[in-house]
Amino acid sequence: MNTEGDLRGILARIDSRGYKAYQDIKGGYRFEAFDLFIDHVQGDPFAAPSRVRARVSLDRAGFPPILHNKGIRKIAFVDYIARQFRRALRGVVKGQRGMGKSGLIDIDDGGQEILERNAVVLDDHWLEARFVVGLPAMGRTILGREAMDIFFREVPLLVDRALFYRNYDSSGVKGHVDAAEDQEYLRGTLPQKGLVAFIGDGAILPRRSGVDDRPLERNAIPFRYPQELEVEVELPNRGRIVGMGIPEGVTLIVGGGFHGKSTLLNAIERGVYNHIPGDGREVVITHPGAVKIRAEDGRNIEKVNISAFINNLPLGKDTVKFSTENASGSTSQAANIIEFLEMGAKVLLIDEDTSATNFMVRDERMQELVAKEKEPITPFVDKVQRLCRDLKVSTILVMGGSGDYFDVADTVIMMDGYMPGCVTQRAKEIAERHTTKRIDEGGTTFGTVTPRRPRIESFDPSKGRKEVKIDAKGLRTILYGRTAIDLSYLEQLVDRGQTRSIGLLIHYYAQHYIHEGLPLREGLERCFQDMKEKGLDMLLPYRVGNLARPRIYEVAGATNRMRTLRIH
Ligand code: ADP
Ligand code: MG
């Protein structure tokens, strides 16, 4: 390893030379308090900034082991350090020091969720922050002095503030770690309590806007649980909390328009993740196997067995191995359900706002006018109980528009001015008084979910001269070789780091487990097993700090949306 003085020497030597000379600073340097690794040097001041790591020994960093001694605590701990590093940037980094990205320093610190990520990595012996630096230049001329100020003043200050416990307010980091542990714990106890979700009293559900995931600041009405659904839990750190438990089975969320139904469902969707303290959803906890289902017309579908929902298509089109490049609302919603069931999903979350009406309901009058033989779709209302009985899959459904669901609901929650009430009893009485004459079209069982085995030729990551070119564009697009994968409708994808990881995981899957002819689920499960052992770093042959762990459902969701996907 080189010394700090070596880096100083190189920067002095290459000052005012062409940008290429920056390549000379690649390498490792021992500083007084930490080791610095310059892993990748950008090609010009406008290119993606250079990748740098700063590593301190765990002994010197001085964090009490209780903060990071087990799985979830360690994840939350490094998550907090990345946020601390990010906060420190504001007071330390000068910023613009020339053209393009010159002078920039940045770290990938995530949003409202606490996710496993690799911006900060903790080993048995050291703690490492991974960040990017825009190496300063005017035109293509190196500004060596500016670079020196970055590496010898700014970076040491940042490291000092973010990687040494003595500069921490201890309650902040402890609160963060404790909160994540409580959430993880509560999620783990849901099954034994017979619950699929829990919404704690006082939770703040509404968000600032569709593009701002922070809690609504003013006039947010805190969540209050209805007596009938009261559940009390004892958390390891926070102690006793109470709230609303949503039991397994079929749950209906009803209520007038604008009364908070979708807001509640959205919070439940995100409850599969842990949230930072102050988010308002730290006490909204959902079964990890919960998936959001919606209509997604236009998507491609590759040999999915949607026969549980759709049969007798015109022209005799096969629905046991249903393929299309341009799905309708109902076929896309059916495929979304079946694909997630293939992956072992345990809870479906559905909002009428984003569903195909003809997939959800078919009333008595329509049944009389359009005979069963003429209607390919078996509506979800006739399958939802069978799904629960045959596959043990629960459903939470927002439905303000059709009382036909009263007959099949186990629990009915009514939102009234953002306040939930339990109206199961009343809904059942109404269902008895106004008995429906509609005919149950659901058949004797739910139907079959057929595992699919992807073919190797589905996955070609090459582009032009590059053998592997996989990239994420924002949160919702993956560029996989020459294919773009549109993830706009995977609503539980929350972080760009997840999007990047998904692209890489698909590649990892194609390289390691596809030749064994495993069904998609088994193949991806093996990838996740590997990732559990080796961490996110297994996804690339070099070190980056911008990956976050996705859920297996979103990886499958992305794979299923590849227009190049072919199935055996
Ligand atoms: P619905 O699905 O019942 O039509 P939404 O969930 O879309 O209603 O909510 C309507 C509006 O009310 C949204 O703008 C949302 O941000 C706001 N809102 C929802 N819950 C609350 C709450 N608890 N406090 C304040 N505003 C809320
Ligand atoms: Mg709504």
mmCIF file of N, CA and C in Angstrom, residues 268-374:
data_model
loop_
_atom_site.group_PDB
_atom_site.id
_atom_site.type_symbol
_atom_site.label_atom_id
_atom_site.label_comp_id
_atom_site.label_asym_id
_atom_site.label_seq_id
_atom_site.Cartn_x
_atom_site.Cartn_y
_atom_site.Cartn_z
ATOM 1 N N ILE A 268 -49.576 -0.379 3.267
ATOM 2 C CA ILE A 268 -49.435 -1.824 3.481
ATOM 3 C C ILE A 268 -48.437 -2.418 2.470
ATOM 4 N N GLU A 269 -48.513 -1.961 1.221
ATOM 5 C CA GLU A 269 -47.558 -2.413 0.190
ATOM 6 C C GLU A 269 -46.117 -2.205 0.633
ATOM 7 N N ARG A 270 -45.866 -1.020 1.193
ATOM 8 C CA ARG A 270 -44.507 -0.667 1.608
ATOM 9 C C ARG A 270 -44.113 -1.299 2.934
ATOM 10 N N GLY A 271 -45.111 -1.836 3.639
ATOM 11 C CA GLY A 271 -44.836 -2.465 4.930
ATOM 12 C C GLY A 271 -43.998 -3.728 4.832
ATOM 13 N N VAL A 272 -43.682 -4.146 3.629
ATOM 14 C CA VAL A 272 -42.764 -5.288 3.486
ATOM 15 C C VAL A 272 -41.327 -4.835 3.755
ATOM 16 N N TYR A 273 -41.114 -3.507 3.809
ATOM 17 C CA TYR A 273 -39.787 -2.958 4.108
ATOM 18 C C TYR A 273 -39.793 -2.289 5.488
ATOM 19 N N ASN A 274 -38.601 -2.156 6.051
ATOM 20 C CA ASN A 274 -38.464 -1.399 7.292
ATOM 21 C C ASN A 274 -38.275 0.077 6.962
ATOM 22 N N HIS A 275 -38.820 0.932 7.788
ATOM 23 C CA HIS A 275 -38.743 2.373 7.540
ATOM 24 C C HIS A 275 -37.927 3.107 8.602
ATOM 25 N N ILE A 276 -37.409 4.245 8.197
ATOM 26 C CA ILE A 276 -36.594 5.029 9.121
ATOM 27 C C ILE A 276 -37.489 5.684 10.180
ATOM 28 N N PRO A 277 -36.943 5.912 11.365
ATOM 29 C CA PRO A 277 -37.735 6.586 12.403
ATOM 30 C C PRO A 277 -38.207 7.949 11.891
ATOM 31 N N GLY A 278 -39.452 8.287 12.182
ATOM 32 C CA GLY A 278 -39.995 9.557 11.732
ATOM 33 C C GLY A 278 -40.736 9.451 10.411
ATOM 34 N N ASP A 279 -40.656 8.299 9.777
ATOM 35 C CA ASP A 279 -41.340 8.123 8.492
ATOM 36 C C ASP A 279 -42.858 8.091 8.664
ATOM 37 N N GLY A 280 -43.304 7.601 9.810
ATOM 38 C CA GLY A 280 -44.740 7.472 10.021
ATOM 39 C C GLY A 280 -45.236 6.064 9.742
ATOM 40 N N ARG A 281 -44.421 5.287 9.018
ATOM 41 C CA ARG A 281 -44.832 3.904 8.712
ATOM 42 C C ARG A 281 -43.942 2.890 9.427
ATOM 43 N N GLU A 282 -43.240 3.350 10.471
ATOM 44 C CA GLU A 282 -42.403 2.411 11.238
ATOM 45 C C GLU A 282 -43.245 1.342 11.907
ATOM 46 N N VAL A 283 -44.545 1.611 12.048
ATOM 47 C CA VAL A 283 -45.417 0.637 12.694
ATOM 48 C C VAL A 283 -46.405 0.033 11.692
ATOM 49 N N VAL A 284 -46.105 0.171 10.414
ATOM 50 C CA VAL A 284 -46.921 -0.492 9.394
ATOM 51 C C VAL A 284 -46.113 -1.679 8.884
ATOM 52 N N ILE A 285 -46.574 -2.849 9.236
ATOM 53 C CA ILE A 285 -45.771 -4.043 8.980
ATOM 54 C C ILE A 285 -46.595 -5.053 8.190
ATOM 55 N N THR A 286 -46.008 -5.542 7.117
ATOM 56 C CA THR A 286 -46.736 -6.453 6.231
ATOM 57 C C THR A 286 -45.958 -7.747 6.052
ATOM 58 N N HIS A 287 -46.701 -8.805 5.870
ATOM 59 C CA HIS A 287 -46.121 -10.119 5.570
ATOM 60 C C HIS A 287 -45.121 -9.983 4.409
ATOM 61 N N PRO A 288 -43.933 -10.589 4.534
ATOM 62 C CA PRO A 288 -42.924 -10.413 3.482
ATOM 63 C C PRO A 288 -43.354 -10.991 2.132
ATOM 64 N N GLY A 289 -44.330 -11.876 2.131
ATOM 65 C CA GLY A 289 -44.767 -12.474 0.881
ATOM 66 C C GLY A 289 -45.920 -11.720 0.244
ATOM 67 N N ALA A 290 -46.055 -10.429 0.545
ATOM 68 C CA ALA A 290 -47.170 -9.646 -0.017
ATOM 69 C C ALA A 290 -46.750 -8.988 -1.319
ATOM 70 N N VAL A 291 -47.612 -9.091 -2.311
ATOM 71 C CA VAL A 291 -47.304 -8.503 -3.618
ATOM 72 C C VAL A 291 -48.475 -7.660 -4.119
ATOM 73 N N LYS A 292 -48.132 -6.524 -4.717
ATOM 74 C CA LYS A 292 -49.157 -5.659 -5.305
ATOM 75 C C LYS A 292 -49.503 -6.188 -6.689
ATOM 76 N N ILE A 293 -50.783 -6.290 -6.932
ATOM 77 C CA ILE A 293 -51.273 -6.780 -8.215
ATOM 78 C C ILE A 293 -52.040 -5.662 -8.907
ATOM 79 N N ARG A 294 -51.800 -5.488 -10.184
ATOM 80 C CA ARG A 294 -52.578 -4.480 -10.911
ATOM 81 C C ARG A 294 -52.700 -4.862 -12.382
ATOM 82 N N ALA A 295 -53.546 -4.149 -13.061
ATOM 83 C CA ALA A 295 -53.651 -4.352 -14.501
ATOM 84 C C ALA A 295 -52.488 -3.638 -15.164
ATOM 85 N N GLU A 296 -52.041 -4.172 -16.265
ATOM 86 C CA GLU A 296 -50.850 -3.620 -16.910
ATOM 87 C C GLU A 296 -50.947 -3.901 -18.412
ATOM 88 N N ASP A 297 -51.944 -3.311 -19.036
ATOM 89 C CA ASP A 297 -52.147 -3.646 -20.444
ATOM 90 C C ASP A 297 -50.946 -3.199 -21.265
ATOM 91 N N GLY A 298 -50.656 -4.002 -22.272
ATOM 92 C CA GLY A 298 -49.496 -3.707 -23.112
ATOM 93 C C GLY A 298 -48.275 -4.530 -22.766
ATOM 94 N N ARG A 299 -48.244 -5.132 -21.592
ATOM 95 C CA ARG A 299 -47.056 -5.905 -21.228
ATOM 96 C C ARG A 299 -46.998 -7.204 -22.039
ATOM 97 N N ASN A 300 -45.832 -7.800 -22.063
ATOM 98 C CA ASN A 300 -45.709 -9.094 -22.712
ATOM 99 C C ASN A 300 -45.893 -10.195 -21.687
ATOM 100 N N ILE A 301 -46.380 -11.321 -22.145
ATOM 101 C CA ILE A 301 -46.593 -12.470 -21.273
ATOM 102 C C ILE A 301 -46.046 -13.678 -22.010
ATOM 103 N N GLU A 302 -45.293 -14.504 -21.302
ATOM 104 C CA GLU A 302 -44.665 -15.627 -21.975
ATOM 105 C C GLU A 302 -45.059 -16.957 -21.337
ATOM 106 N N LYS A 303 -45.902 -17.675 -22.018
ATOM 107 C CA LYS A 303 -46.336 -19.017 -21.600
ATOM 108 C C LYS A 303 -46.726 -19.123 -20.137
ATOM 109 N N VAL A 304 -47.608 -18.242 -19.719
ATOM 110 C CA VAL A 304 -48.117 -18.292 -18.351
ATOM 111 C C VAL A 304 -49.458 -19.026 -18.358
ATOM 112 N N ASN A 305 -49.628 -19.898 -17.368
ATOM 113 C CA ASN A 305 -50.883 -20.630 -17.254
ATOM 114 C C ASN A 305 -51.925 -19.764 -16.550
ATOM 115 N N ILE A 306 -52.699 -19.041 -17.327
ATOM 116 C CA ILE A 306 -53.722 -18.169 -16.735
ATOM 117 C C ILE A 306 -55.104 -18.823 -16.785
ATOM 118 N N SER A 307 -55.118 -20.155 -16.990
ATOM 119 C CA SER A 307 -56.407 -20.825 -17.168
ATOM 120 C C SER A 307 -57.283 -20.783 -15.917
ATOM 121 N N ALA A 308 -56.689 -20.511 -14.746
ATOM 122 C CA ALA A 308 -57.518 -20.361 -13.546
ATOM 123 C C ALA A 308 -58.490 -19.206 -13.728
ATOM 124 N N PHE A 309 -58.097 -18.212 -14.502
ATOM 125 C CA PHE A 309 -58.938 -17.024 -14.679
ATOM 126 C C PHE A 309 -59.526 -16.884 -16.077
ATOM 127 N N ILE A 310 -58.825 -17.408 -17.057
ATOM 128 C CA ILE A 310 -59.256 -17.113 -18.425
ATOM 129 C C ILE A 310 -59.267 -18.378 -19.287
ATOM 130 N N ASN A 311 -60.363 -18.575 -19.955
ATOM 131 C CA ASN A 311 -60.564 -19.774 -20.769
ATOM 132 C C ASN A 311 -61.358 -19.447 -22.025
ATOM 133 N N ASN A 312 -61.326 -20.381 -22.964
ATOM 134 C CA ASN A 312 -62.158 -20.237 -24.172
ATOM 135 C C ASN A 312 -62.004 -18.879 -24.845
ATOM 136 N N LEU A 313 -60.759 -18.500 -25.092
ATOM 137 C CA LEU A 313 -60.570 -17.249 -25.819
ATOM 138 C C LEU A 313 -61.023 -17.435 -27.254
ATOM 139 N N PRO A 314 -61.457 -16.347 -27.898
ATOM 140 C CA PRO A 314 -61.819 -16.452 -29.313
ATOM 141 C C PRO A 314 -60.631 -16.997 -30.120
ATOM 142 N N LEU A 315 -60.888 -17.660 -31.196
ATOM 143 C CA LEU A 315 -59.871 -18.253 -32.072
ATOM 144 C C LEU A 315 -59.116 -19.388 -31.381
ATOM 145 N N GLY A 316 -59.672 -19.877 -30.275
ATOM 146 C CA GLY A 316 -59.076 -21.026 -29.589
ATOM 147 C C GLY A 316 -57.692 -20.789 -29.032
ATOM 148 N N LYS A 317 -57.399 -19.553 -28.691
ATOM 149 C CA LYS A 317 -56.071 -19.235 -28.165
ATOM 150 C C LYS A 317 -55.852 -19.920 -26.818
ATOM 151 N N ASP A 318 -54.657 -20.497 -26.692
ATOM 152 C CA ASP A 318 -54.299 -21.288 -25.515
ATOM 153 C C ASP A 318 -54.162 -20.408 -24.272
ATOM 154 N N THR A 319 -54.788 -20.808 -23.169
ATOM 155 C CA THR A 319 -54.569 -20.041 -21.937
ATOM 156 C C THR A 319 -53.792 -20.844 -20.897
ATOM 157 N N VAL A 320 -53.423 -22.089 -21.250
ATOM 158 C CA VAL A 320 -52.573 -22.874 -20.351
ATOM 159 C C VAL A 320 -51.119 -22.444 -20.537
ATOM 160 N N LYS A 321 -50.774 -22.149 -21.779
ATOM 161 C CA LYS A 321 -49.469 -21.528 -22.043
ATOM 162 C C LYS A 321 -49.736 -20.241 -22.800
ATOM 163 N N PHE A 322 -50.210 -19.278 -22.060
ATOM 164 C CA PHE A 322 -50.669 -18.054 -22.712
ATOM 165 C C PHE A 322 -49.511 -17.106 -22.986
ATOM 166 N N SER A 323 -49.374 -16.706 -24.244
ATOM 167 C CA SER A 323 -48.335 -15.743 -24.613
ATOM 168 C C SER A 323 -48.957 -14.602 -25.396
ATOM 169 N N THR A 324 -48.438 -13.420 -25.135
ATOM 170 C CA THR A 324 -48.834 -12.274 -25.943
ATOM 171 C C THR A 324 -47.778 -11.197 -25.789
ATOM 172 N N GLU A 325 -47.681 -10.342 -26.791
ATOM 173 C CA GLU A 325 -46.765 -9.217 -26.661
ATOM 174 C C GLU A 325 -47.506 -7.958 -26.271
ATOM 175 N N ASN A 326 -48.811 -8.075 -26.149
ATOM 176 C CA ASN A 326 -49.619 -6.895 -25.899
ATOM 177 C C ASN A 326 -50.860 -7.322 -25.129
ATOM 178 N N ALA A 327 -50.697 -7.510 -23.823
ATOM 179 C CA ALA A 327 -51.780 -8.054 -23.014
ATOM 180 C C ALA A 327 -52.876 -7.020 -22.816
ATOM 181 N N SER A 328 -54.086 -7.519 -22.588
ATOM 182 C CA SER A 328 -55.199 -6.633 -22.238
ATOM 183 C C SER A 328 -55.155 -6.383 -20.737
ATOM 184 N N GLY A 329 -56.031 -5.526 -20.262
ATOM 185 C CA GLY A 329 -56.101 -5.272 -18.826
ATOM 186 C C GLY A 329 -56.312 -6.543 -18.033
ATOM 187 N N SER A 330 -57.313 -7.338 -18.432
ATOM 188 C CA SER A 330 -57.634 -8.526 -17.641
ATOM 189 C C SER A 330 -56.577 -9.620 -17.766
ATOM 190 N N THR A 331 -56.081 -9.873 -18.984
ATOM 191 C CA THR A 331 -55.061 -10.932 -19.098
ATOM 192 C C THR A 331 -53.778 -10.529 -18.371
ATOM 193 N N SER A 332 -53.433 -9.243 -18.396
ATOM 194 C CA SER A 332 -52.223 -8.826 -17.693
ATOM 195 C C SER A 332 -52.396 -8.987 -16.190
ATOM 196 N N GLN A 333 -53.582 -8.660 -15.684
ATOM 197 C CA GLN A 333 -53.797 -8.798 -14.247
ATOM 198 C C GLN A 333 -53.775 -10.272 -13.833
ATOM 199 N N ALA A 334 -54.358 -11.116 -14.677
ATOM 200 C CA ALA A 334 -54.321 -12.560 -14.399
ATOM 201 C C ALA A 334 -52.879 -13.065 -14.392
ATOM 202 N N ALA A 335 -52.099 -12.646 -15.372
ATOM 203 C CA ALA A 335 -50.709 -13.101 -15.447
ATOM 204 C C ALA A 335 -49.904 -12.588 -14.254
ATOM 205 N N ASN A 336 -50.146 -11.343 -13.864
ATOM 206 C CA ASN A 336 -49.433 -10.801 -12.704
ATOM 207 C C ASN A 336 -49.686 -11.651 -11.462
ATOM 208 N N ILE A 337 -50.929 -12.069 -11.296
ATOM 209 C CA ILE A 337 -51.244 -12.911 -10.133
ATOM 210 C C ILE A 337 -50.544 -14.259 -10.250
ATOM 211 N N ILE A 338 -50.713 -14.916 -11.379
ATOM 212 C CA ILE A 338 -50.169 -16.268 -11.516
ATOM 213 C C ILE A 338 -48.636 -16.254 -11.401
ATOM 214 N N GLU A 339 -47.989 -15.292 -12.007
ATOM 215 C CA GLU A 339 -46.529 -15.223 -11.926
ATOM 216 C C GLU A 339 -46.051 -15.063 -10.486
ATOM 217 N N PHE A 340 -46.756 -14.253 -9.719
ATOM 218 C CA PHE A 340 -46.347 -14.090 -8.315
ATOM 219 C C PHE A 340 -46.688 -15.335 -7.491
ATOM 220 N N LEU A 341 -47.777 -16.007 -7.826
ATOM 221 C CA LEU A 341 -48.085 -17.260 -7.126
ATOM 222 C C LEU A 341 -47.003 -18.297 -7.421
ATOM 223 N N GLU A 342 -46.545 -18.297 -8.658
ATOM 224 C CA GLU A 342 -45.432 -19.176 -9.036
ATOM 225 C C GLU A 342 -44.228 -18.953 -8.124
ATOM 226 N N MET A 343 -44.034 -17.698 -7.718
ATOM 227 C CA MET A 343 -42.894 -17.344 -6.875
ATOM 228 C C MET A 343 -43.177 -17.559 -5.394
ATOM 229 N N GLY A 344 -44.384 -18.041 -5.082
ATOM 230 C CA GLY A 344 -44.689 -18.346 -3.687
ATOM 231 C C GLY A 344 -45.285 -17.188 -2.899
ATOM 232 N N ALA A 345 -45.845 -16.198 -3.572
ATOM 233 C CA ALA A 345 -46.456 -15.068 -2.858
ATOM 234 C C ALA A 345 -47.562 -15.569 -1.939
ATOM 235 N N LYS A 346 -47.744 -14.903 -0.814
ATOM 236 C CA LYS A 346 -48.711 -15.348 0.184
ATOM 237 C C LYS A 346 -49.856 -14.364 0.412
ATOM 238 N N VAL A 347 -49.674 -13.132 -0.052
ATOM 239 C CA VAL A 347 -50.718 -12.118 0.123
ATOM 240 C C VAL A 347 -50.812 -11.286 -1.147
ATOM 241 N N LEU A 348 -52.022 -11.138 -1.675
ATOM 242 C CA LEU A 348 -52.221 -10.268 -2.827
ATOM 243 C C LEU A 348 -52.826 -8.949 -2.361
ATOM 244 N N LEU A 349 -52.289 -7.856 -2.872
ATOM 245 C CA LEU A 349 -52.799 -6.525 -2.544
ATOM 246 C C LEU A 349 -53.351 -5.920 -3.827
ATOM 247 N N ILE A 350 -54.640 -5.616 -3.831
ATOM 248 C CA ILE A 350 -55.288 -5.162 -5.066
ATOM 249 C C ILE A 350 -56.111 -3.907 -4.803
ATOM 250 N N ASP A 351 -55.981 -2.941 -5.686
ATOM 251 C CA ASP A 351 -56.751 -1.698 -5.579
ATOM 252 C C ASP A 351 -57.648 -1.586 -6.806
ATOM 253 N N GLU A 352 -58.916 -1.324 -6.573
ATOM 254 C CA GLU A 352 -59.839 -1.187 -7.708
ATOM 255 C C GLU A 352 -59.392 -0.085 -8.671
ATOM 256 N N ASP A 353 -58.704 0.950 -8.115
ATOM 257 C CA ASP A 353 -58.259 2.061 -8.967
ATOM 258 C C ASP A 353 -57.369 1.590 -10.112
ATOM 259 N N THR A 354 -56.617 0.522 -9.873
ATOM 260 C CA THR A 354 -55.642 0.073 -10.869
ATOM 261 C C THR A 354 -55.936 -1.348 -11.342
ATOM 262 N N SER A 355 -57.217 -1.727 -11.280
ATOM 263 C CA SER A 355 -57.605 -3.065 -11.731
ATOM 264 C C SER A 355 -58.481 -2.966 -12.974
ATOM 265 N N ALA A 356 -58.528 -4.080 -13.688
ATOM 266 C CA ALA A 356 -59.444 -4.165 -14.826
ATOM 267 C C ALA A 356 -60.813 -4.562 -14.268
ATOM 268 N N THR A 357 -61.819 -3.758 -14.518
ATOM 269 C CA THR A 357 -63.151 -4.017 -13.955
ATOM 270 C C THR A 357 -63.667 -5.403 -14.328
ATOM 271 N N ASN A 358 -63.510 -5.792 -15.609
ATOM 272 C CA ASN A 358 -64.063 -7.097 -16.020
ATOM 273 C C ASN A 358 -63.293 -8.265 -15.414
ATOM 274 N N PHE A 359 -62.118 -7.981 -14.840
ATOM 275 C CA PHE A 359 -61.393 -9.027 -14.126
ATOM 276 C C PHE A 359 -61.903 -9.154 -12.688
ATOM 277 N N MET A 360 -62.344 -8.051 -12.133
ATOM 278 C CA MET A 360 -62.731 -8.037 -10.722
ATOM 279 C C MET A 360 -64.170 -8.501 -10.488
ATOM 280 N N VAL A 361 -65.093 -8.053 -11.338
ATOM 281 C CA VAL A 361 -66.514 -8.326 -11.086
ATOM 282 C C VAL A 361 -67.273 -8.676 -12.364
ATOM 283 N N ARG A 362 -68.381 -9.362 -12.148
ATOM 284 C CA ARG A 362 -69.306 -9.666 -13.237
ATOM 285 C C ARG A 362 -70.640 -9.878 -12.551
ATOM 286 N N ASP A 363 -71.531 -8.924 -12.691
ATOM 287 C CA ASP A 363 -72.734 -8.982 -11.857
ATOM 288 C C ASP A 363 -73.848 -9.801 -12.492
ATOM 289 N N GLU A 364 -74.885 -9.956 -11.701
ATOM 290 C CA GLU A 364 -76.034 -10.783 -12.032
ATOM 291 C C GLU A 364 -76.631 -10.434 -13.409
ATOM 292 N N ARG A 365 -76.787 -9.180 -13.666
ATOM 293 C CA ARG A 365 -77.405 -8.780 -14.926
ATOM 294 C C ARG A 365 -76.505 -9.130 -16.107
ATOM 295 N N MET A 366 -75.217 -8.892 -15.918
ATOM 296 C CA MET A 366 -74.300 -9.210 -16.998
ATOM 297 C C MET A 366 -74.245 -10.722 -17.218
ATOM 298 N N GLN A 367 -74.326 -11.476 -16.121
ATOM 299 C CA GLN A 367 -74.325 -12.932 -16.256
ATOM 300 C C GLN A 367 -75.515 -13.414 -17.084
ATOM 301 N N GLU A 368 -76.636 -12.721 -16.909
ATOM 302 C CA GLU A 368 -77.825 -13.136 -17.641
ATOM 303 C C GLU A 368 -77.705 -12.779 -19.128
ATOM 304 N N LEU A 369 -77.125 -11.612 -19.389
ATOM 305 C CA LEU A 369 -77.038 -11.156 -20.779
ATOM 306 C C LEU A 369 -75.926 -11.895 -21.545
ATOM 307 N N VAL A 370 -74.760 -12.005 -20.910
ATOM 308 C CA VAL A 370 -73.635 -12.670 -21.567
ATOM 309 C C VAL A 370 -73.404 -14.009 -20.875
ATOM 310 N N ALA A 371 -73.750 -15.071 -21.545
ATOM 311 C CA ALA A 371 -73.657 -16.392 -20.922
ATOM 312 C C ALA A 371 -72.213 -16.737 -20.583
ATOM 313 N N LYS A 372 -72.051 -17.602 -19.589
ATOM 314 C CA LYS A 372 -70.727 -18.035 -19.138
ATOM 315 C C LYS A 372 -69.865 -18.529 -20.301
ATOM 316 N N GLU A 373 -70.487 -19.281 -21.227
ATOM 317 C CA GLU A 373 -69.711 -19.834 -22.347
ATOM 318 C C GLU A 373 -69.144 -18.749 -23.249
ATOM 319 N N LYS A 374 -69.757 -17.566 -23.183
ATOM 320 C CA LYS A 374 -69.318 -16.469 -24.060
ATOM 321 C C LYS A 374 -68.321 -15.536 -23.364
#
